[in-house]
Amino acid sequence: RDETLPVGEVANARTWRAFRRVLTEGRAIDDASPPAQLHELRKDCKKLRYLIEFFDSLYPKQEGRQLVKLLKVLLDNLGKFQDLAVQAEHLRDIAQRMRDEGRASTDTLLTMGVLVGDLLEHQEQARQDFAEIFANFDSESHQVLFKTLFATHKRGGKGA
């Protein structure tokens, strides 16, 4: 039970667990993964970032900042992917309503289709960029840094 442990040990254990979850989820993503899987990874990356930032006074500043910066790059990519999907879906919904209500000309609907296509192209680029960005996050040197800072609890935990 966490309430009897020193705060540093709790911080280490929770942050290490969150990091391992992010690695597991990120490594499972491939070209066929549904967008919801990337969204779940984004939520878990946010949790990891919040843990690191909340407990930042327990760790060396430079290393903590480096890890947050690394997470921000990954979060930016995942956020871009998600935002583009939402924007494309919103435009589709508007186009559908306008068509159903007879308030859109053919040119308007075609233009909206072009805009949706552009958003989806950018989303696909973000999806392609994910592999490289995650590989950098998952690099051996970053795993060592996470392990050095957070895996010191050794309560049955295993390395990356």
Coordinates of N, CA and C in Angstrom, one line a residue:
R1 N 0.8 -1.2 0.0 CA 0.0 0.0 0.0 C 0.9 1.2 0.0
D2 N 0.5 2.2 -0.8 CA 1.3 3.4 -1.0 C 1.4 4.3 0.2
E3 N 0.3 4.3 1.0 CA 0.3 5.3 2.0 C 1.4 5.2 3.1
T4 N 2.0 4.0 3.2 CA 3.1 3.8 4.2 C 4.5 3.9 3.6
L5 N 4.6 4.3 2.3 CA 5.9 4.4 1.7 C 6.3 5.9 1.6
P6 N 7.6 6.1 1.6 CA 8.1 7.5 1.4 C 7.6 8.0 0.0
V7 N 7.4 9.3 -0.1 CA 6.8 9.9 -1.3 C 7.7 9.6 -2.5
G8 N 9.0 9.6 -2.3 CA 10.0 9.4 -3.4 C 9.8 8.0 -4.0
E9 N 9.5 7.0 -3.1 CA 9.3 5.6 -3.6 C 8.0 5.5 -4.4
V10 N 7.0 6.2 -3.9 CA 5.7 6.2 -4.6 C 5.8 6.9 -5.9
A11 N 6.5 8.0 -6.0 CA 6.7 8.7 -7.2 C 7.5 7.9 -8.2
N12 N 8.5 7.2 -7.7 CA 9.3 6.3 -8.6 C 8.4 5.2 -9.2
A13 N 7.7 4.5 -8.3 CA 6.9 3.4 -8.7 C 5.8 3.8 -9.7
R14 N 5.1 4.9 -9.4 CA 4.0 5.3 -10.3 C 4.6 5.8 -11.7
T15 N 5.6 6.6 -11.6 CA 6.2 7.1 -12.9 C 6.8 6.0 -13.7
W16 N 7.5 5.0 -13.1 CA 8.0 3.9 -13.8 C 6.9 3.1 -14.4
R17 N 5.9 2.8 -13.7 CA 4.7 2.1 -14.3 C 4.1 2.8 -15.4
A18 N 4.0 4.1 -15.3 CA 3.4 4.9 -16.4 C 4.3 4.9 -17.6
F19 N 5.6 5.0 -17.4 CA 6.6 4.9 -18.5 C 6.5 3.5 -19.2
R20 N 6.4 2.5 -18.4 CA 6.3 1.1 -19.0 C 5.0 1.0 -19.8
R21 N 3.9 1.5 -19.4 CA 2.6 1.5 -20.1 C 2.8 2.2 -21.4
V22 N 3.4 3.4 -21.4 CA 3.6 4.1 -22.6 C 4.4 3.3 -23.6
L23 N 5.5 2.7 -23.1 CA 6.3 1.9 -24.0 C 5.5 0.7 -24.6
T24 N 4.8 0.1 -23.8 CA 4.0 -1.1 -24.3 C 3.0 -0.7 -25.3
E25 N 2.3 0.4 -25.0 CA 1.2 0.9 -26.0 C 1.9 1.4 -27.2
G26 N 2.9 2.2 -27.1 CA 3.6 2.7 -28.3 C 4.2 1.7 -29.2
R27 N 4.8 0.7 -28.6 CA 5.4 -0.4 -29.4 C 4.3 -1.2 -30.1
A28 N 3.1 -1.2 -29.6 CA 2.0 -2.0 -30.2 C 1.4 -1.3 -31.4
I29 N 1.7 -0.1 -31.6 CA 1.1 0.7 -32.7 C 1.8 0.5 -34.0
D30 N 1.0 0.1 -35.0 CA 1.6 0.0 -36.3 C 0.7 0.7 -37.3
D31 N 1.0 0.5 -38.6 CA 0.2 1.2 -39.6 C -1.3 0.8 -39.6
A32 N -1.6 -0.3 -39.1 CA -3.0 -0.8 -39.1 C -3.7 -0.5 -37.8
S33 N -3.1 0.1 -36.8 CA -3.7 0.5 -35.6 C -4.8 1.5 -35.7
P34 N -5.9 1.3 -35.1 CA -7.0 2.3 -35.2 C -6.6 3.6 -34.5
P35 N -7.2 4.7 -34.9 CA -6.9 6.0 -34.3 C -7.1 6.1 -32.8
A36 N -8.1 5.3 -32.3 CA -8.3 5.3 -30.9 C -7.1 4.8 -30.1
Q37 N -6.3 3.9 -30.7 CA -5.1 3.4 -30.0 C -4.1 4.5 -29.8
L38 N -4.0 5.4 -30.8 CA -3.1 6.5 -30.7 C -3.6 7.5 -29.6
H39 N -4.9 7.6 -29.6 CA -5.5 8.5 -28.6 C -5.3 8.0 -27.2
E40 N -5.4 6.7 -27.0 CA -5.1 6.1 -25.7 C -3.7 6.4 -25.3
L41 N -2.8 6.2 -26.2 CA -1.4 6.5 -26.0 C -1.2 7.9 -25.6
R42 N -1.8 8.8 -26.2 CA -1.7 10.2 -25.9 C -2.2 10.5 -24.5
K43 N -3.3 9.9 -24.1 CA -3.7 10.1 -22.7 C -2.7 9.6 -21.7
D44 N -2.1 8.4 -22.0 CA -1.1 7.9 -21.1 C 0.2 8.7 -21.1
C45 N 0.5 9.2 -22.2 CA 1.7 10.1 -22.2 C 1.5 11.4 -21.4
K46 N 0.2 11.9 -21.4 CA -0.1 13.0 -20.6 C 0.0 12.7 -19.1
K47 N -0.5 11.5 -18.7 CA -0.4 11.1 -17.3 C 1.1 11.0 -16.9
L48 N 1.9 10.4 -17.8 CA 3.4 10.3 -17.5 C 4.0 11.7 -17.3
R49 N 3.7 12.6 -18.2 CA 4.2 13.9 -18.1 C 3.8 14.6 -16.8
Y50 N 2.5 14.5 -16.5 CA 2.0 15.1 -15.2 C 2.7 14.5 -14.0
L51 N 3.0 13.2 -14.0 CA 3.7 12.6 -12.9 C 5.1 13.2 -12.8
I52 N 5.8 13.3 -13.9 CA 7.2 13.9 -13.9 C 7.1 15.3 -13.4
E53 N 6.2 16.1 -13.9 CA 6.1 17.5 -13.5 C 5.7 17.7 -12.1
F54 N 4.8 16.9 -11.6 CA 4.3 17.0 -10.2 C 5.4 16.7 -9.2
F55 N 6.2 15.7 -9.5 CA 7.3 15.2 -8.6 C 8.6 15.8 -9.0
D56 N 8.7 16.8 -9.8 CA 9.9 17.3 -10.4 C 10.9 17.7 -9.3
S57 N 10.5 18.1 -8.1 CA 11.4 18.5 -7.1 C 12.2 17.4 -6.5
L58 N 11.8 16.1 -6.8 CA 12.5 15.0 -6.3 C 13.7 14.5 -7.2
Y59 N 13.8 15.1 -8.4 CA 14.7 14.6 -9.3 C 15.6 15.8 -9.8
P60 N 16.8 15.4 -10.4 CA 17.6 16.5 -11.0 C 16.9 17.2 -12.1
K61 N 17.0 18.6 -12.0 CA 16.2 19.4 -12.9 C 16.5 19.1 -14.4
Q62 N 17.8 19.0 -14.7 CA 18.1 18.8 -16.1 C 17.5 17.6 -16.7
E63 N 17.6 16.5 -16.0 CA 17.0 15.2 -16.5 C 15.5 15.3 -16.6
G64 N 14.9 15.9 -15.6 CA 13.4 16.0 -15.6 C 13.0 16.8 -16.8
R65 N 13.6 17.9 -17.0 CA 13.3 18.8 -18.2 C 13.5 18.1 -19.5
Q66 N 14.6 17.3 -19.6 CA 14.8 16.5 -20.8 C 13.7 15.6 -21.1
L67 N 13.2 14.9 -20.1 CA 12.2 13.9 -20.2 C 10.8 14.6 -20.6
V68 N 10.5 15.7 -20.0 CA 9.3 16.4 -20.3 C 9.4 16.9 -21.7
K69 N 10.5 17.4 -22.1 CA 10.7 17.9 -23.5 C 10.5 16.8 -24.5
L70 N 11.0 15.6 -24.2 CA 10.9 14.4 -25.0 C 9.4 14.0 -25.1
L71 N 8.7 14.1 -24.0 CA 7.3 13.8 -24.0 C 6.5 14.8 -24.8
K72 N 6.9 16.1 -24.7 CA 6.1 17.1 -25.4 C 6.2 16.9 -27.0
V73 N 7.3 16.4 -27.4 CA 7.5 16.1 -28.9 C 6.5 15.0 -29.3
L74 N 6.5 14.0 -28.5 CA 5.5 12.8 -28.7 C 4.1 13.3 -28.6
L75 N 3.8 14.1 -27.5 CA 2.4 14.6 -27.3 C 2.0 15.5 -28.5
D76 N 2.9 16.3 -28.9 CA 2.6 17.2 -30.1 C 2.2 16.4 -31.3
N77 N 2.9 15.4 -31.6 CA 2.6 14.5 -32.7 C 1.3 13.9 -32.6
L78 N 1.0 13.3 -31.4 CA -0.2 12.6 -31.1 C -1.4 13.5 -31.1
G79 N -1.2 14.7 -30.6 CA -2.2 15.8 -30.5 C -2.6 16.2 -31.9
K80 N -1.6 16.4 -32.8 CA -1.8 16.9 -34.1 C -2.6 15.8 -34.9
F81 N -2.3 14.6 -34.7 CA -3.0 13.5 -35.3 C -4.5 13.5 -34.9
Q82 N -4.7 13.6 -33.6 CA -6.1 13.7 -33.1 C -6.8 14.9 -33.5
D83 N -6.2 16.0 -33.5 CA -6.9 17.3 -33.9 C -7.3 17.3 -35.3
L84 N -6.4 16.8 -36.2 CA -6.8 16.7 -37.6 C -7.9 15.8 -37.9
A85 N -8.0 14.7 -37.1 CA -9.1 13.8 -37.3 C -10.4 14.4 -36.9
V86 N -10.4 15.2 -35.8 CA -11.6 15.8 -35.3 C -12.0 16.9 -36.3
Q87 N -11.1 17.7 -36.8 CA -11.4 18.8 -37.7 C -12.0 18.2 -39.0
A88 N -11.4 17.1 -39.5 CA -12.0 16.5 -40.7 C -13.4 16.0 -40.5
E89 N -13.6 15.3 -39.4 CA -15.0 14.8 -39.1 C -16.0 16.0 -38.9
H90 N -15.5 17.0 -38.3 CA -16.4 18.2 -38.1 C -16.8 18.8 -39.5
L91 N -15.8 18.9 -40.4 CA -16.2 19.4 -41.7 C -17.1 18.5 -42.5
R92 N -16.9 17.2 -42.3 CA -17.8 16.2 -43.0 C -19.2 16.4 -42.4
D93 N -19.3 16.6 -41.1 CA -20.7 16.7 -40.5 C -21.4 18.0 -41.0
I94 N -20.6 19.1 -41.1 CA -21.2 20.3 -41.6 C -21.6 20.2 -43.0
A95 N -20.8 19.6 -43.9 CA -21.1 19.3 -45.3 C -22.4 18.5 -45.4
Q96 N -22.5 17.5 -44.6 CA -23.7 16.6 -44.6 C -24.9 17.4 -44.2
R97 N -24.8 18.2 -43.2 CA -26.0 19.0 -42.8 C -26.4 20.0 -43.8
M98 N -25.4 20.6 -44.4 CA -25.7 21.6 -45.4 C -26.3 21.0 -46.6
R99 N -25.9 19.8 -47.0 CA -26.4 19.1 -48.2 C -27.9 18.6 -47.8
D100 N -28.0 18.1 -46.6 CA -29.4 17.6 -46.2 C -30.4 18.7 -46.2
E101 N -29.9 19.9 -45.8 CA -30.8 21.1 -45.7 C -30.9 21.9 -47.0
G102 N -30.2 21.4 -48.0 CA -30.2 22.1 -49.3 C -29.6 23.5 -49.3
R103 N -28.6 23.7 -48.4 CA -28.0 25.0 -48.2 C -26.6 25.1 -48.8
A104 N -26.2 24.1 -49.6 CA -24.8 24.1 -50.1 C -24.9 23.8 -51.6
S105 N -24.1 24.6 -52.3 CA -24.0 24.4 -53.7 C -23.0 23.3 -54.0
T106 N -23.0 22.8 -55.2 CA -22.0 21.7 -55.5 C -20.6 22.2 -55.3
D107 N -20.3 23.5 -55.7 CA -19.0 24.0 -55.5 C -18.6 24.1 -54.0
T108 N -19.5 24.4 -53.2 CA -19.2 24.5 -51.7 C -18.9 23.1 -51.2
L109 N -19.7 22.1 -51.6 CA -19.4 20.8 -51.1 C -18.1 20.2 -51.7
L110 N -17.8 20.5 -52.9 CA -16.5 20.1 -53.5 C -15.4 20.8 -52.8
T111 N -15.5 22.0 -52.5 CA -14.5 22.8 -51.7 C -14.3 22.2 -50.3
M112 N -15.4 21.9 -49.7 CA -15.3 21.2 -48.4 C -14.6 19.9 -48.5
G113 N -14.9 19.1 -49.5 CA -14.2 17.8 -49.7 C -12.7 18.0 -49.9
V114 N -12.3 19.0 -50.6 CA -10.9 19.3 -50.8 C -10.2 19.6 -49.4
L115 N -10.9 20.4 -48.6 CA -10.4 20.7 -47.3 C -10.3 19.5 -46.4
V116 N -11.3 18.6 -46.5 CA -11.2 17.4 -45.7 C -10.1 16.5 -46.2
G117 N -9.9 16.5 -47.5 CA -8.8 15.7 -48.0 C -7.4 16.2 -47.6
D118 N -7.3 17.6 -47.5 CA -6.1 18.2 -47.1 C -5.8 17.9 -45.6
L119 N -6.9 17.9 -44.8 CA -6.7 17.6 -43.4 C -6.3 16.1 -43.2
L120 N -6.9 15.2 -44.0 CA -6.6 13.8 -43.9 C -5.1 13.5 -44.4
E121 N -4.7 14.3 -45.4 CA -3.3 14.2 -45.8 C -2.3 14.6 -44.7
H122 N -2.6 15.7 -44.0 CA -1.8 16.1 -42.9 C -1.8 15.1 -41.7
Q123 N -3.0 14.5 -41.5 CA -3.1 13.5 -40.5 C -2.3 12.3 -40.8
E124 N -2.3 11.9 -42.1 CA -1.5 10.7 -42.5 C 0.0 11.0 -42.3
Q125 N 0.4 12.3 -42.6 CA 1.8 12.6 -42.4 C 2.1 12.5 -40.9
A126 N 1.2 13.0 -40.0 CA 1.5 12.9 -38.6 C 1.6 11.4 -38.2
R127 N 0.8 10.6 -38.8 CA 0.8 9.1 -38.5 C 2.1 8.6 -38.9
Q128 N 2.6 9.0 -40.1 CA 3.9 8.5 -40.6 C 5.0 9.0 -39.7
D129 N 4.9 10.2 -39.2 CA 6.0 10.8 -38.4 C 6.0 10.1 -37.0
F130 N 4.9 9.5 -36.6 CA 4.8 8.9 -35.3 C 5.9 7.8 -35.1
A131 N 6.1 7.0 -36.1 CA 7.1 5.9 -35.9 C 8.5 6.4 -35.5
E132 N 8.9 7.4 -36.2 CA 10.2 8.0 -35.9 C 10.3 8.7 -34.6
I133 N 9.2 9.4 -34.3 CA 9.2 10.2 -33.0 C 9.1 9.2 -31.8
F134 N 8.3 8.1 -32.0 CA 8.2 7.2 -30.9 C 9.6 6.4 -30.8
A135 N 10.2 6.1 -31.9 CA 11.5 5.3 -31.9 C 12.5 6.2 -31.1
N136 N 12.5 7.5 -31.3 CA 13.4 8.3 -30.5 C 13.1 8.3 -29.0
F137 N 11.8 8.4 -28.7 CA 11.3 8.3 -27.3 C 11.8 7.0 -26.7
D138 N 11.7 5.9 -27.5 CA 11.9 4.5 -27.0 C 13.4 4.2 -27.2
S139 N 14.3 5.1 -27.5 CA 15.7 4.8 -27.6 C 16.3 4.3 -26.4
E140 N 17.4 3.6 -26.5 CA 18.1 3.0 -25.4 C 18.5 4.0 -24.4
S141 N 19.0 5.2 -24.9 CA 19.5 6.2 -24.0 C 18.4 6.8 -23.2
H142 N 17.2 7.0 -23.7 CA 16.1 7.5 -23.0 C 15.5 6.5 -22.0
Q143 N 15.6 5.2 -22.4 CA 15.2 4.1 -21.5 C 16.1 4.1 -20.3
V144 N 17.4 4.3 -20.5 CA 18.4 4.3 -19.4 C 18.1 5.5 -18.5
L145 N 17.8 6.7 -19.0 CA 17.5 7.8 -18.2 C 16.2 7.6 -17.4
F146 N 15.2 7.1 -18.0 CA 14.0 6.8 -17.2 C 14.3 5.8 -16.1
K147 N 15.0 4.8 -16.5 CA 15.3 3.7 -15.5 C 16.2 4.3 -14.4
T148 N 17.2 5.1 -14.7 CA 18.0 5.7 -13.7 C 17.2 6.5 -12.7
L149 N 16.3 7.3 -13.2 CA 15.5 8.2 -12.3 C 14.4 7.5 -11.6
F150 N 13.7 6.6 -12.2 CA 12.5 6.1 -11.6 C 12.4 4.6 -11.3
A151 N 13.3 3.8 -11.8 CA 13.2 2.4 -11.5 C 14.1 2.0 -10.3
T152 N 14.4 2.9 -9.4 CA 15.2 2.7 -8.2 C 14.5 2.0 -7.1
H153 N 13.1 1.9 -7.2 CA 12.3 1.3 -6.2 C 12.6 -0.2 -6.1
K154 N 12.8 -0.9 -7.2 CA 13.1 -2.3 -7.2 C 12.2 -3.2 -6.4
R155 N 10.9 -2.8 -6.3 CA 9.9 -3.7 -5.6 C 9.3 -4.6 -6.6
G156 N 10.1 -5.6 -7.1 CA 9.6 -6.5 -8.0 C 9.4 -6.0 -9.4
G157 N 9.9 -4.8 -9.6 CA 9.8 -4.2 -11.0 C 10.9 -4.8 -11.9
K158 N 10.6 -4.8 -13.1 CA 11.6 -5.3 -14.1 C 12.0 -4.1 -15.0
G159 N 13.2 -4.2 -15.5 CA 13.7 -3.2 -16.4 C 13.0 -3.1 -17.7
A160 N 13.3 -2.0 -18.5 CA 12.6 -1.8 -19.8 C 13.0 -2.8 -20.7

